[in-house]
Short mmCIF file of C-alpha atoms in Angstrom, two decimals:
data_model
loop_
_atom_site.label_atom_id
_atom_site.label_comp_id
_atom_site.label_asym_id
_atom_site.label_seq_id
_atom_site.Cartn_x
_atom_site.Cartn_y
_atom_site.Cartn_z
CA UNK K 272 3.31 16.66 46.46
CA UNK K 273 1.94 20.51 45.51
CA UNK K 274 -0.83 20.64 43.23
CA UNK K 275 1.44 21.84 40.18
CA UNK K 276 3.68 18.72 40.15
CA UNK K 277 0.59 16.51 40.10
CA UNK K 278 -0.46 18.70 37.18
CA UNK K 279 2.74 18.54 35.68
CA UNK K 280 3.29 14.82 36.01
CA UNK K 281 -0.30 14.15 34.36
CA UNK K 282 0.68 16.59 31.47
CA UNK K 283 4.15 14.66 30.91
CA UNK K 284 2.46 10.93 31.11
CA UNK K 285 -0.30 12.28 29.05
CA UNK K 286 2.54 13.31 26.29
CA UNK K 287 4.14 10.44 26.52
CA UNK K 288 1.22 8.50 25.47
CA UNK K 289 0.36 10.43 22.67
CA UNK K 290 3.53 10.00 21.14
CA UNK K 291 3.95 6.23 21.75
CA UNK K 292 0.29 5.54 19.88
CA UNK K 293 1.63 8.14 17.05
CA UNK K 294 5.13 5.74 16.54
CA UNK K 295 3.00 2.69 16.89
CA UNK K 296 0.22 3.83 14.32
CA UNK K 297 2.78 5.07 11.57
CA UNK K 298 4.97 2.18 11.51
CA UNK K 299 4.95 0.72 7.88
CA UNK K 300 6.14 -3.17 7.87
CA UNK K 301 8.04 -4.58 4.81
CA UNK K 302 5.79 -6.79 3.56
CA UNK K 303 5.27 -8.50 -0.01
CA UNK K 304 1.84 -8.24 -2.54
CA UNK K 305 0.31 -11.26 -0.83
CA UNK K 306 0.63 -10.46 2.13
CA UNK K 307 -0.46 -6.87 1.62
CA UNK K 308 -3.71 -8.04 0.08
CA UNK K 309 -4.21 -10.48 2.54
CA UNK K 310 -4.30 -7.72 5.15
CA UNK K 311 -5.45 -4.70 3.60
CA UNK K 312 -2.96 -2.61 5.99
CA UNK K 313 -0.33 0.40 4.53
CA UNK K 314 2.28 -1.43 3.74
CA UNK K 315 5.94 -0.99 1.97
CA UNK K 316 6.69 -3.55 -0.76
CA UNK K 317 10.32 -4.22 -2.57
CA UNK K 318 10.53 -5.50 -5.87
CA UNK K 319 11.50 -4.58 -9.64
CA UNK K 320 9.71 -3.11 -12.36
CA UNK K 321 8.55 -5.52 -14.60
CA UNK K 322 10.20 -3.77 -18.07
CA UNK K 323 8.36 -6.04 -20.63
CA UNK K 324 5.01 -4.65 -19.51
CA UNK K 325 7.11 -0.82 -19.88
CA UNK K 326 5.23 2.11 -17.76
CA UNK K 327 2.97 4.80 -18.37
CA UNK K 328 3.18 8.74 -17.37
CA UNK K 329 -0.19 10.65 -17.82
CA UNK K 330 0.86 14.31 -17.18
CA UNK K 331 -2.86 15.51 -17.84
CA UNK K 332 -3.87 13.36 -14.36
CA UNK K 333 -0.16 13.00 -12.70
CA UNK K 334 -0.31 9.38 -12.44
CA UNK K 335 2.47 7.18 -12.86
CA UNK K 336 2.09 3.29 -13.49
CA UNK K 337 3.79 0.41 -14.07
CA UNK K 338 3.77 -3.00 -13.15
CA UNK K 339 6.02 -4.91 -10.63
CA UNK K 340 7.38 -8.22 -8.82
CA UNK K 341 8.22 -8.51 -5.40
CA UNK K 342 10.59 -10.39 -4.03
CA UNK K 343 8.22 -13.32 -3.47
CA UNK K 344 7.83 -13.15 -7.65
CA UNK K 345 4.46 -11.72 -6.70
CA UNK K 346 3.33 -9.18 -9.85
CA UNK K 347 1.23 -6.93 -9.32
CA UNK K 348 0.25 -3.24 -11.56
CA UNK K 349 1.14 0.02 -9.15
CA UNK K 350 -0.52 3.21 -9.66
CA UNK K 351 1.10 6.51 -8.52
CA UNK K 352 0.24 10.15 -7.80
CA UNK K 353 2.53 11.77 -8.74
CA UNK K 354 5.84 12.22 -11.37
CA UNK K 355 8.15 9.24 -12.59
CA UNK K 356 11.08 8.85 -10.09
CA UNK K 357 14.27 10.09 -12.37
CA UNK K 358 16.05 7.04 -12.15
CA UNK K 359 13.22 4.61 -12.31
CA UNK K 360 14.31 2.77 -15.84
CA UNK K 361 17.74 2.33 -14.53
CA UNK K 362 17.38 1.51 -10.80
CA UNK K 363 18.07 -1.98 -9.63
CA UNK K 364 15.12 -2.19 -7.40
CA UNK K 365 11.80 0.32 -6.68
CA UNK K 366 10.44 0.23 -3.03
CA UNK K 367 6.44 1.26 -3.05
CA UNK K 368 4.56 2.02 -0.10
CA UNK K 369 1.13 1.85 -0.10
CA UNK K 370 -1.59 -0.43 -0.22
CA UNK K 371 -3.30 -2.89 -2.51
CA UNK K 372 -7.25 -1.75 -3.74
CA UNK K 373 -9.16 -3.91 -6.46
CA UNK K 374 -6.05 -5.57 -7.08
CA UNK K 375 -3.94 -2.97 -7.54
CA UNK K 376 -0.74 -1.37 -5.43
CA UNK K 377 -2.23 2.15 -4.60
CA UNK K 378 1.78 3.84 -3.92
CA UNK K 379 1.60 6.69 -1.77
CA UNK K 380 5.46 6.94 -2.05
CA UNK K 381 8.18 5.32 -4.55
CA UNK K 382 11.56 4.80 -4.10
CA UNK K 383 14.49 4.18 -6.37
CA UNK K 384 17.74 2.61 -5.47
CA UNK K 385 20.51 4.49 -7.39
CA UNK K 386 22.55 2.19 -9.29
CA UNK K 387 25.71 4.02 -9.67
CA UNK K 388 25.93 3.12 -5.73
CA UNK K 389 25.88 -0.42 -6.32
CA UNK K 390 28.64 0.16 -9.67
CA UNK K 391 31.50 -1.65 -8.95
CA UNK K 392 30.53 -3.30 -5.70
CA UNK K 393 30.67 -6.97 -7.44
CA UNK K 394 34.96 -6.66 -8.52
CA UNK K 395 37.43 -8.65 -7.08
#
């Protein structure tokens, strides 16, 4: 084997290992607000927005909070960086992904499900 296949192989292995730790290390689990205070890890949690509690939109700081239940009926306030989702008072469910500091959902990311999509799916 020349010298330049040796190097080659070692470059390609090498690559190959960088990219396996990267898929490993950015995997988010589903998880729910007991679990994701239990652990401390980056989690994504699915739930609803809790509307007797209603929400809050500072546009001086960004921040965008509101409380919500998982699936688990775990409740839990979420705080936000960022604008209001457009159709966050009508969607059916809200996935968050973050994690939970001082008992509180820190949401790096939120996620509406649009309910027109579901419109309809219940008929007979």
């Amino acid at each position: 084997m020349k010298k330049k296949h040796i190097i080659a192989l070692v470059v390609a292995l090498l690559f190959i290992g960088v990219a396996a730790f990267a898929l490993v290390d950015n995997k988010i689990d589903y998880s729910d607000f007991a679990s994701a205070q239990n652990t401390g890890k980056r989690v994504q949690v699915s739930g609803s927005w809790v509307k007797e509690n209603n929400y809050n939109y500072d546009a001086k700081s960004n921040i965008f909070s509101f409380t919500m239940k998982d699936h688990k009926g775990n409740v839990l306030p979420v705080k936000f960086e960022g604008m209001k989702p457009n159709n966050f008072e009508t969607a059916p469910s809200v996935v968050c992904v973050g994690k939970v500091e001082n008992g509180m959902f820190m949401a790096s990311d939120i996620q509406t499900k649009c309910p027109s999509r579901y419109e309809g799916s219940n008929k007979e």
